[in-house]
Amino acid sequence: MTDRAAVLDRRTDVPAAGRPGSWRVVDLVTAAMVAVAFGVVFWGYDTLVYPAIGLATAAVPPLAELSLGVWLLPGVVGGLIVRRPGAALFTELVAANVELLLGNQWGVTVLASGLLQGVGVELVFLLTRWRRFGVGVAMAGGALSAVAEIVAYEWWSYVPSFSWPAKLLYLAAGVVSGAVIAGLLGWLLVRGLARTGALAAFPAGREVRATGRGGR
Amino acid sequence: MADAEPAAGAAVTVADLTWRPLGRARPVLAGVGFVLAPGERVVLAGPSGSGKSTLLRVLAGVLDPEDGELAGHVEVGGRAGLLLQDPRDAQVAERAGRDTAFGLENARVPAATMPAAVAAAHAAVRFPYGPSRRVQALSGGEAQRLALAGVLVFEPGLVLLDEPTAMLDPASAAAVRDAVLAAADASRATVVVVEHRFEPWSPFAQRVLLLDASGRLAFDGAGDALPEADGVWQPGRPAPRPLQLAPALLAPAAVASPGTVVLRAERVAAVPASTGRGAAVVQDLDVQVRAGSILAVQGPSGAGKSTLAAVLAGLAPPASGAVALQPPLAEPAVAPSALSSTRLAGLVGWVPQEPELAVVARTVRDEVLATPRALGMGREERADELLAVLGLDEPDEDPHVLSGGEQRRLALAAALAHGPAVLVLDEPTVGQDPGTWAAVAGVLLAARDAGVAVVVATHDPLLAALADDRLALPGRAPEPEQLAPRVRALGRRAGPLGLLLSGALLLAGSAPITSPLPGALGLLAVAACAPFVVGGGVPARRLLPPLVAALSLGIATLLFGTVHDVSAALTAALRIAFFAVPGVALAALIDPSALGDALGQRLRLPARPVVAATAAWLRFGQLADGWRTLRGVRRIRGLARPGPIGRVRELAALTAAILVATLRQAARMAVAMEARGFGTATRRTWAADSPWRAADTAVVLLAAVVAAVPVLTVLLAGTGVG
C-alpha cells in the first residue's frame, strides 16, 4: 500500500511544460472547452439527478449546499489539467459565463460566484506554486473554493437571515461538498481522462505514460 | 519576400525527418525526405497510422516539440495554411464572415480592409452565402469550403489539406475539390493533400508521396506508376471483394423468417434527433425493414439519413407518424423508442456516425462484451471472433487510442456481439482502407444471410451496391437566411455590458430590502419595466429557476432564520426575486459573440483567453448534441439503468465520456486555430467593433431607477412613520 501511495505521489508532480505563465493554444482552448462541457454536464445534472437531491435535502435546507461541489468542478479540473497560473480561475469563469448565457437561478450574479470560486481554487495552486497536483491539493482547492463562495457571497446575499448555527452548518455542508465532489471526484476524473489518452498533450497525460499505463 | 511580389507558392524541403511521440517505442515518421517546388501539387497517401497527419502538422508548424523527439530538417519558404478533416474543428465564430476574418484578426490586419479580403476568399471557394450566414446552418460541404476560405484569406504559400472530403457525400466532395482547384490556380500556392482515395484528385496532382505503415516514404513519383500497395485505394483497381464469413457468427437471438417485415415506419416525419426541434428533414415517409435484407438509405448531406436511422433504431421518437418493431420480434408491435434500455438492446444494434462517441468501456474487448454482459449473456467466443475478423488485434487497448476507422469497426463489433435482430448503421465505411472495407462489408453480408434486418445510412456507392433495397432521400433546399425582425425591446438593442451592468445595479438595489414592502414595490417596478426591456422574448422556463430559488430560500428562512416568522421569509423571497428574475431575463438577451467583443475591446481583458472562450461558448449546442448521442448509445447498448442509483451512475459515465470527446475536439480546434496564427496573437484587431449604444445608456438608467425603488420606499416609509 505504501508503495502504491508513493507511486501516486510521484505521478502527480509533473508541472506544465515551458514557462508556467506561457499558455499554449491547446491550454487555452482545452480550458475553455472543458468549461463548456461542464455547462452541458450541469444541464444534464439538472435533468437527471438534481430534483432528487432537492427532495432529499428539503427537510434541512442548509444541507442543500451539499451539492455545491458540482459547480466547483470546472475550476479544479481545469487547474489539474492545464497546471498554469490562472487555469483554475479561467476555467471557472468561462463555466460561469456558460451558465449566464444558458440561464440559471441567480442571473448575472453567477459571474461574481464564478470569480470567487475560481479564486478559491487558484489560491491553493498558488500556495504550491503550481507544482503539486495530488489528491490532497485538489481537495483543499475544492474546499477553499467553497469557503470563498459561501463566506464572501452566499452568507450575505442568499441566506443573510439564517441564524449563525444554520450559517455554519451551511458552510460545513458546502466545504465537505467542495472537498469531496470537486476535489476528490475531480481528481479521479482527471486521472481517468488521462488513462484514455485524451490528455496526451498535458502533464496529467505524461504522468500516466511515465508509469507505463494506458496510451501507446 | 518583397511586398510587391504577387502571392506565390512556397518551396518545401524536408530531409531525414523523424518524429517519435512520447510514450511510443517506434517513430511515427522515420527518415522522411522530399522536396516540393513552388506551386507544386502532391497527394500524400498511406494506410491509417502511417504519419500522414503528423507530417502535415510538422509542415504547418503546429506540432508541439514537447510531445516527442523530433529530428531532421524542415524548411518551408512561406506561410502555411492547414485544413482539417472535420470543418467544425475550424469554426471559431457564429457567422461566416467573422469566421473567415479570424486569421486576419490574428495578423492584426486593420478591420477596415477585412470585408474585401473576406469577400475575395469566399469568392475563391465559391461560398454561396453572404458574410452574415450562420455557420451552424451550413451543410458539411459548405462548412468545409468556408474553412478553406479561412485558410486562404491570409494568402498562404503552402496549403495543407488533411482528408478534406472524408466526411462528405460525393457531390459535396466534388464541390470542395473544385474549390481547392480554383483557389490553387488563382493563388499558385504549393498544395499537399492527404487522401485515402486519391483517384478524384489525380487530374489535380500527378505526384504521389506514399508513406508505409512504419512511417517511411515508400514511393515518390507519378500516381499511375504507383506499385500495388496495401491500405491505399488506388485508381483503376476493381472494388474490393467483401470477406466471406460464416453467417452463424452473426446469428440473431430472435429469428424471423427472411423477408418478414420486422420494423415498419408509417407516414413518419422526423426532426434532427440532436436538436429535437426545427424543420422536419424527413417527411411523410414509409419504410419497411425486412429480416435477411439490407436497406441502404442514401441522399445528399442534410437529407436526413442520420435522422431517419436514429428514429428507426429507437433513439428518438418520430415527430409524427409511427415506427414499430413487428412480430415475431415484438408481440404486439411496439415503438422502439418506448422500450426499456435492456429490451431495446436485445433487439436492435446501432453504429453511430461519430465512433468516438460510441465508446462505453475501458478496453477493446470489454467494449464488445458490454452489451452481452448487460443482457446476462456469455458471448466471449463470438466477441473474439468478431474482433479478429475486423482486424482489431489488441483487445486490451483503450478504445480511445484507436484511429477513427478502427473505432468504427469496433462499434460494429460491439453492436453485433449480442445478436440483435435489427442492425442500424450510420456511415460504417468512412475511414476504411480496401482491406478493412472488405471486412466491414463481409460482416454486413453475413449478418443479412443470418437473418438480421440491416439498415445502413451511407454515401459510399460501393457499399450501397451490396444492398438489397435502396431508399434515396431527396436533398433539401438550403434554408434561406432569416432576416432579423425589427426589434423594439430596449434590452435587445443593448450590448452585453449594458445588460450586465443593469443586472449588477439590481443586485445592489436589493440590499435595502429588509421588509416585505420595499421588496414588493421593487418587484412591481421590475414587472412594469419588463415589457419595454425584454418584450416577449424570454421563455418562461428560463424564469422558473430563479422563482424556485426565491421560494425555496423563503421557506429555508422560515425554518432556519433568526426570526421564525412569515414576514422574514417573505422578505428573503422578495429580495432574491428582485435581482435574480430580471437578472436571468437580461442575461438571456446577451449574445455570446458580442460578449467576447465587449470583454476584449471595451474591458480590455487579455485577447487570447477571451477569443478562446468565445469560440468555446459557441460550441455549447454541438456538445449538447454529443451528450444526447452518448445517452442514446448507452440506452441502445443496454447500459442505462432505472432508479436513482442508476441515474447517478449514468451521470458519472456521461460526464467522463463527454469530457473525453471534448478534450479530443479541443486538441483538434487548437491545431486549426494555431494554424491560423492564433498562437502568437497576444494582440489582435477585431473584425467587429463593440459600441456602447444609446440603448445601453437607456437600459442602465432604467435599471438604476428600478434599483432605487426599494431604498426610496424605505426612506419614504421612514419619514412617514417619523
Short mmCIF file of C-alpha atoms in Angstrom, two decimals, chain A residues 17-18 21-49 51-53 58-63 70 73 77 81 90 93-109 111-112 153-167 169-170 189 191-202 206 209 213-216, chain B residues 21-25 64 66-68 362 397-398 400-403 406 499-500 502-504 507 542 545-550 552-553 555-557 559-563 568 572 575-576 579-581 583-584 586-588 590-592 595 599 608-610 612-613 615-620 623-624 627-628 631 644 647-648 650-652 654-660 662-667 669-671 673-674 678-680:
data_model
loop_
_atom_site.label_atom_id
_atom_site.label_comp_id
_atom_site.label_asym_id
_atom_site.label_seq_id
_atom_site.Cartn_x
_atom_site.Cartn_y
_atom_site.Cartn_z
CA ALA A 17 5.90 22.38 -19.90
CA GLY A 18 7.84 25.56 -20.67
CA GLY A 21 2.89 31.54 -17.47
CA SER A 22 3.27 30.91 -21.20
CA TRP A 23 -0.05 29.43 -22.22
CA ARG A 24 -0.10 27.35 -25.39
CA VAL A 25 -3.11 27.49 -27.72
CA VAL A 26 -4.09 23.99 -26.63
CA ASP A 27 -4.07 25.12 -22.98
CA LEU A 28 -6.46 27.99 -23.69
CA VAL A 29 -8.79 26.05 -25.94
CA THR A 30 -8.88 23.00 -23.69
CA ALA A 31 -9.62 25.00 -20.54
CA ALA A 32 -12.41 26.88 -22.34
CA MET A 33 -13.91 23.74 -23.88
CA VAL A 34 -13.76 21.83 -20.58
CA ALA A 35 -15.73 24.68 -19.03
CA VAL A 36 -18.38 24.47 -21.76
CA ALA A 37 -18.53 20.68 -21.42
CA PHE A 38 -19.27 21.18 -17.72
CA GLY A 39 -22.02 23.57 -18.78
CA VAL A 40 -23.52 20.62 -20.67
CA VAL A 41 -22.99 18.35 -17.64
CA PHE A 42 -24.76 20.85 -15.35
CA TRP A 43 -27.63 20.91 -17.76
CA GLY A 44 -27.72 17.09 -17.77
CA TYR A 45 -27.40 17.12 -13.97
CA ASP A 46 -30.48 19.30 -13.77
CA THR A 47 -32.47 16.81 -15.79
CA LEU A 48 -31.06 13.57 -14.36
CA VAL A 49 -30.49 13.94 -10.63
CA PRO A 51 -34.73 17.07 -8.49
CA ALA A 52 -33.92 14.00 -6.39
CA ILE A 53 -31.31 15.92 -4.37
CA ALA A 58 -35.88 19.59 1.64
CA ALA A 59 -36.15 18.76 5.33
CA VAL A 60 -32.88 20.51 6.28
CA PRO A 61 -32.28 23.34 3.77
CA PRO A 62 -28.66 24.12 4.79
CA LEU A 63 -27.82 20.62 3.58
CA VAL A 70 -20.74 20.08 -8.56
CA LEU A 73 -15.70 21.05 -10.56
CA VAL A 77 -10.47 20.04 -13.21
CA ILE A 81 -5.29 19.59 -16.48
CA PHE A 90 -10.15 30.96 -16.19
CA LEU A 93 -15.09 31.94 -15.12
CA VAL A 94 -15.82 30.52 -18.56
CA ALA A 95 -18.12 27.95 -16.96
CA ALA A 96 -19.91 30.72 -15.03
CA ASN A 97 -20.43 32.54 -18.31
CA VAL A 98 -21.94 29.42 -19.84
CA GLU A 99 -24.45 29.33 -17.00
CA LEU A 100 -25.09 33.03 -17.51
CA LEU A 101 -25.80 32.67 -21.22
CA LEU A 102 -27.79 29.49 -20.78
CA GLY A 103 -29.98 30.50 -17.88
CA ASN A 104 -29.51 29.80 -14.20
CA GLN A 105 -31.03 30.53 -10.82
CA TRP A 106 -29.33 33.78 -9.93
CA GLY A 107 -28.87 35.87 -13.07
CA VAL A 108 -25.74 37.97 -13.57
CA THR A 109 -24.53 37.31 -10.03
CA LEU A 111 -20.28 35.80 -12.57
CA ALA A 112 -19.39 37.00 -9.08
CA TYR A 153 -21.01 35.89 -1.05
CA GLU A 154 -23.75 33.40 -0.18
CA TRP A 155 -23.95 34.20 3.53
CA TRP A 156 -24.65 37.84 2.74
CA SER A 157 -26.64 37.51 -0.43
CA TYR A 158 -28.66 34.28 -0.24
CA VAL A 159 -29.06 33.48 3.45
CA PRO A 160 -28.41 36.69 5.44
CA SER A 161 -31.34 35.97 7.75
CA PHE A 162 -30.12 32.48 8.76
CA SER A 163 -29.07 32.11 12.38
CA TRP A 164 -25.32 31.62 12.95
CA PRO A 165 -25.58 27.90 13.71
CA ALA A 166 -27.52 27.49 10.48
CA LYS A 167 -24.96 29.57 8.59
CA LEU A 169 -23.97 24.22 9.04
CA TYR A 170 -24.47 25.70 5.58
CA LEU A 189 -11.94 12.26 -13.16
CA ARG A 191 -6.82 10.62 -13.73
CA GLY A 192 -9.43 8.62 -15.62
CA LEU A 193 -9.29 11.05 -18.54
CA ALA A 194 -5.50 10.76 -18.65
CA ARG A 195 -5.79 6.98 -18.98
CA THR A 196 -7.88 7.32 -22.12
CA GLY A 197 -5.02 9.19 -23.82
CA ALA A 198 -7.18 12.31 -24.17
CA LEU A 199 -4.68 14.33 -22.10
CA ALA A 200 -1.65 13.33 -24.17
CA ALA A 201 -0.65 16.98 -24.64
CA PHE A 202 -0.82 17.71 -20.89
CA ARG A 206 2.53 12.40 -19.26
CA ARG A 209 2.67 7.47 -19.68
CA ARG A 213 -0.27 2.84 -18.10
CA GLY A 214 -2.65 3.50 -20.95
CA GLY A 215 -1.77 5.12 -24.26
CA ARG A 216 0.59 3.50 -26.69
CA PRO B 21 5.85 10.80 -29.88
CA LEU B 22 6.35 10.47 -26.13
CA GLY B 23 5.47 7.01 -24.88
CA ARG B 24 5.81 5.26 -28.22
CA ALA B 25 8.61 2.80 -28.90
CA ASP B 64 4.46 20.70 -30.20
CA GLU B 66 7.45 18.89 -26.20
CA ASP B 67 5.27 15.96 -27.25
CA GLY B 68 8.13 13.81 -28.51
CA ARG B 362 -12.02 0.80 -20.95
CA GLU B 397 -6.03 -1.45 -25.66
CA ASP B 398 -8.15 1.54 -24.64
CA HIS B 400 -9.98 5.88 -27.31
CA VAL B 401 -6.45 5.44 -28.68
CA LEU B 402 -7.72 3.67 -31.83
CA SER B 403 -7.89 5.52 -35.13
CA GLU B 406 -10.67 1.30 -36.08
CA LEU B 499 -27.21 44.31 -19.74
CA LEU B 500 -24.63 43.07 -17.23
CA SER B 502 -28.14 46.64 -15.27
CA GLY B 503 -28.17 43.24 -13.56
CA ALA B 504 -25.46 44.38 -11.16
CA LEU B 507 -28.32 43.26 -7.15
CA ARG B 542 -35.87 30.44 -18.08
CA PRO B 545 -35.24 28.53 -11.76
CA PRO B 546 -34.90 31.99 -10.13
CA LEU B 547 -38.52 31.87 -8.96
CA VAL B 548 -37.99 28.43 -7.44
CA ALA B 549 -34.75 29.67 -5.84
CA ALA B 550 -36.57 32.62 -4.28
CA SER B 552 -37.03 27.77 -1.51
CA LEU B 553 -34.92 30.41 0.23
CA ILE B 555 -39.02 28.50 3.12
CA ALA B 556 -35.48 27.94 4.38
CA THR B 557 -35.52 31.31 6.11
CA LEU B 559 -37.22 27.29 9.24
CA PHE B 560 -33.66 28.43 9.91
CA GLY B 561 -33.78 32.21 10.19
CA THR B 562 -33.05 34.13 13.35
CA VAL B 563 -36.72 35.11 13.46
CA ALA B 568 -38.90 37.48 7.29
CA ALA B 572 -36.00 36.86 1.77
CA ARG B 575 -35.19 40.14 -2.16
CA ILE B 576 -33.91 37.18 -4.22
CA PHE B 579 -32.46 40.72 -8.56
CA ALA B 580 -32.50 37.10 -9.79
CA VAL B 581 -35.59 37.14 -12.03
CA GLY B 583 -31.01 39.18 -13.92
CA VAL B 584 -31.84 35.93 -15.68
CA LEU B 586 -31.31 40.26 -19.00
CA ALA B 587 -28.68 37.52 -19.31
CA ALA B 588 -30.90 35.70 -21.80
CA ILE B 590 -26.71 38.53 -24.20
CA ASP B 591 -25.18 37.40 -27.48
CA PRO B 592 -22.01 35.31 -26.93
CA LEU B 595 -19.90 39.44 -25.17
CA LEU B 599 -14.74 41.80 -22.95
CA ARG B 608 -6.39 35.24 -26.45
CA PRO B 609 -8.36 33.86 -23.47
CA VAL B 610 -11.40 35.94 -24.46
CA ALA B 612 -10.79 31.05 -26.93
CA ALA B 613 -13.72 31.36 -24.51
CA ALA B 615 -15.15 30.06 -29.62
CA ALA B 616 -15.94 27.56 -26.87
CA TRP B 617 -19.29 29.18 -25.88
CA LEU B 618 -20.42 28.83 -29.47
CA ARG B 619 -19.86 25.05 -29.18
CA PHE B 620 -22.43 24.55 -26.48
CA LEU B 623 -21.51 19.46 -27.17
CA ALA B 624 -25.12 19.14 -26.06
CA TRP B 627 -24.33 14.42 -24.81
CA ARG B 628 -27.61 13.26 -26.40
CA ARG B 631 -27.08 8.97 -23.81
CA PRO B 644 -31.85 6.97 -8.51
CA ARG B 647 -29.23 7.82 -12.76
CA VAL B 648 -26.23 8.88 -10.71
CA GLU B 650 -25.41 7.30 -15.76
CA LEU B 651 -24.46 10.90 -14.97
CA ALA B 652 -20.93 9.87 -13.95
CA LEU B 654 -21.80 10.51 -19.34
CA THR B 655 -19.64 13.17 -17.65
CA ALA B 656 -16.46 11.20 -18.27
CA ALA B 657 -17.49 10.40 -21.82
CA ILE B 658 -18.40 13.97 -22.80
CA LEU B 659 -15.12 15.22 -21.34
CA VAL B 660 -13.09 12.70 -23.34
CA THR B 662 -14.43 17.45 -25.60
CA LEU B 663 -10.71 17.10 -24.92
CA ARG B 664 -10.15 15.43 -28.27
CA GLN B 665 -12.12 18.09 -30.05
CA ALA B 666 -10.26 20.84 -28.18
CA ALA B 667 -6.94 19.37 -29.35
CA MET B 669 -9.53 23.01 -32.57
CA ALA B 670 -6.23 24.16 -31.10
CA VAL B 671 -4.36 22.87 -34.16
CA MET B 673 -6.60 27.90 -34.57
CA GLU B 674 -2.84 27.79 -34.25
CA PHE B 678 -3.70 32.35 -33.03
CA GLY B 679 -0.59 31.13 -31.21
CA THR B 680 1.18 34.48 -31.33
#
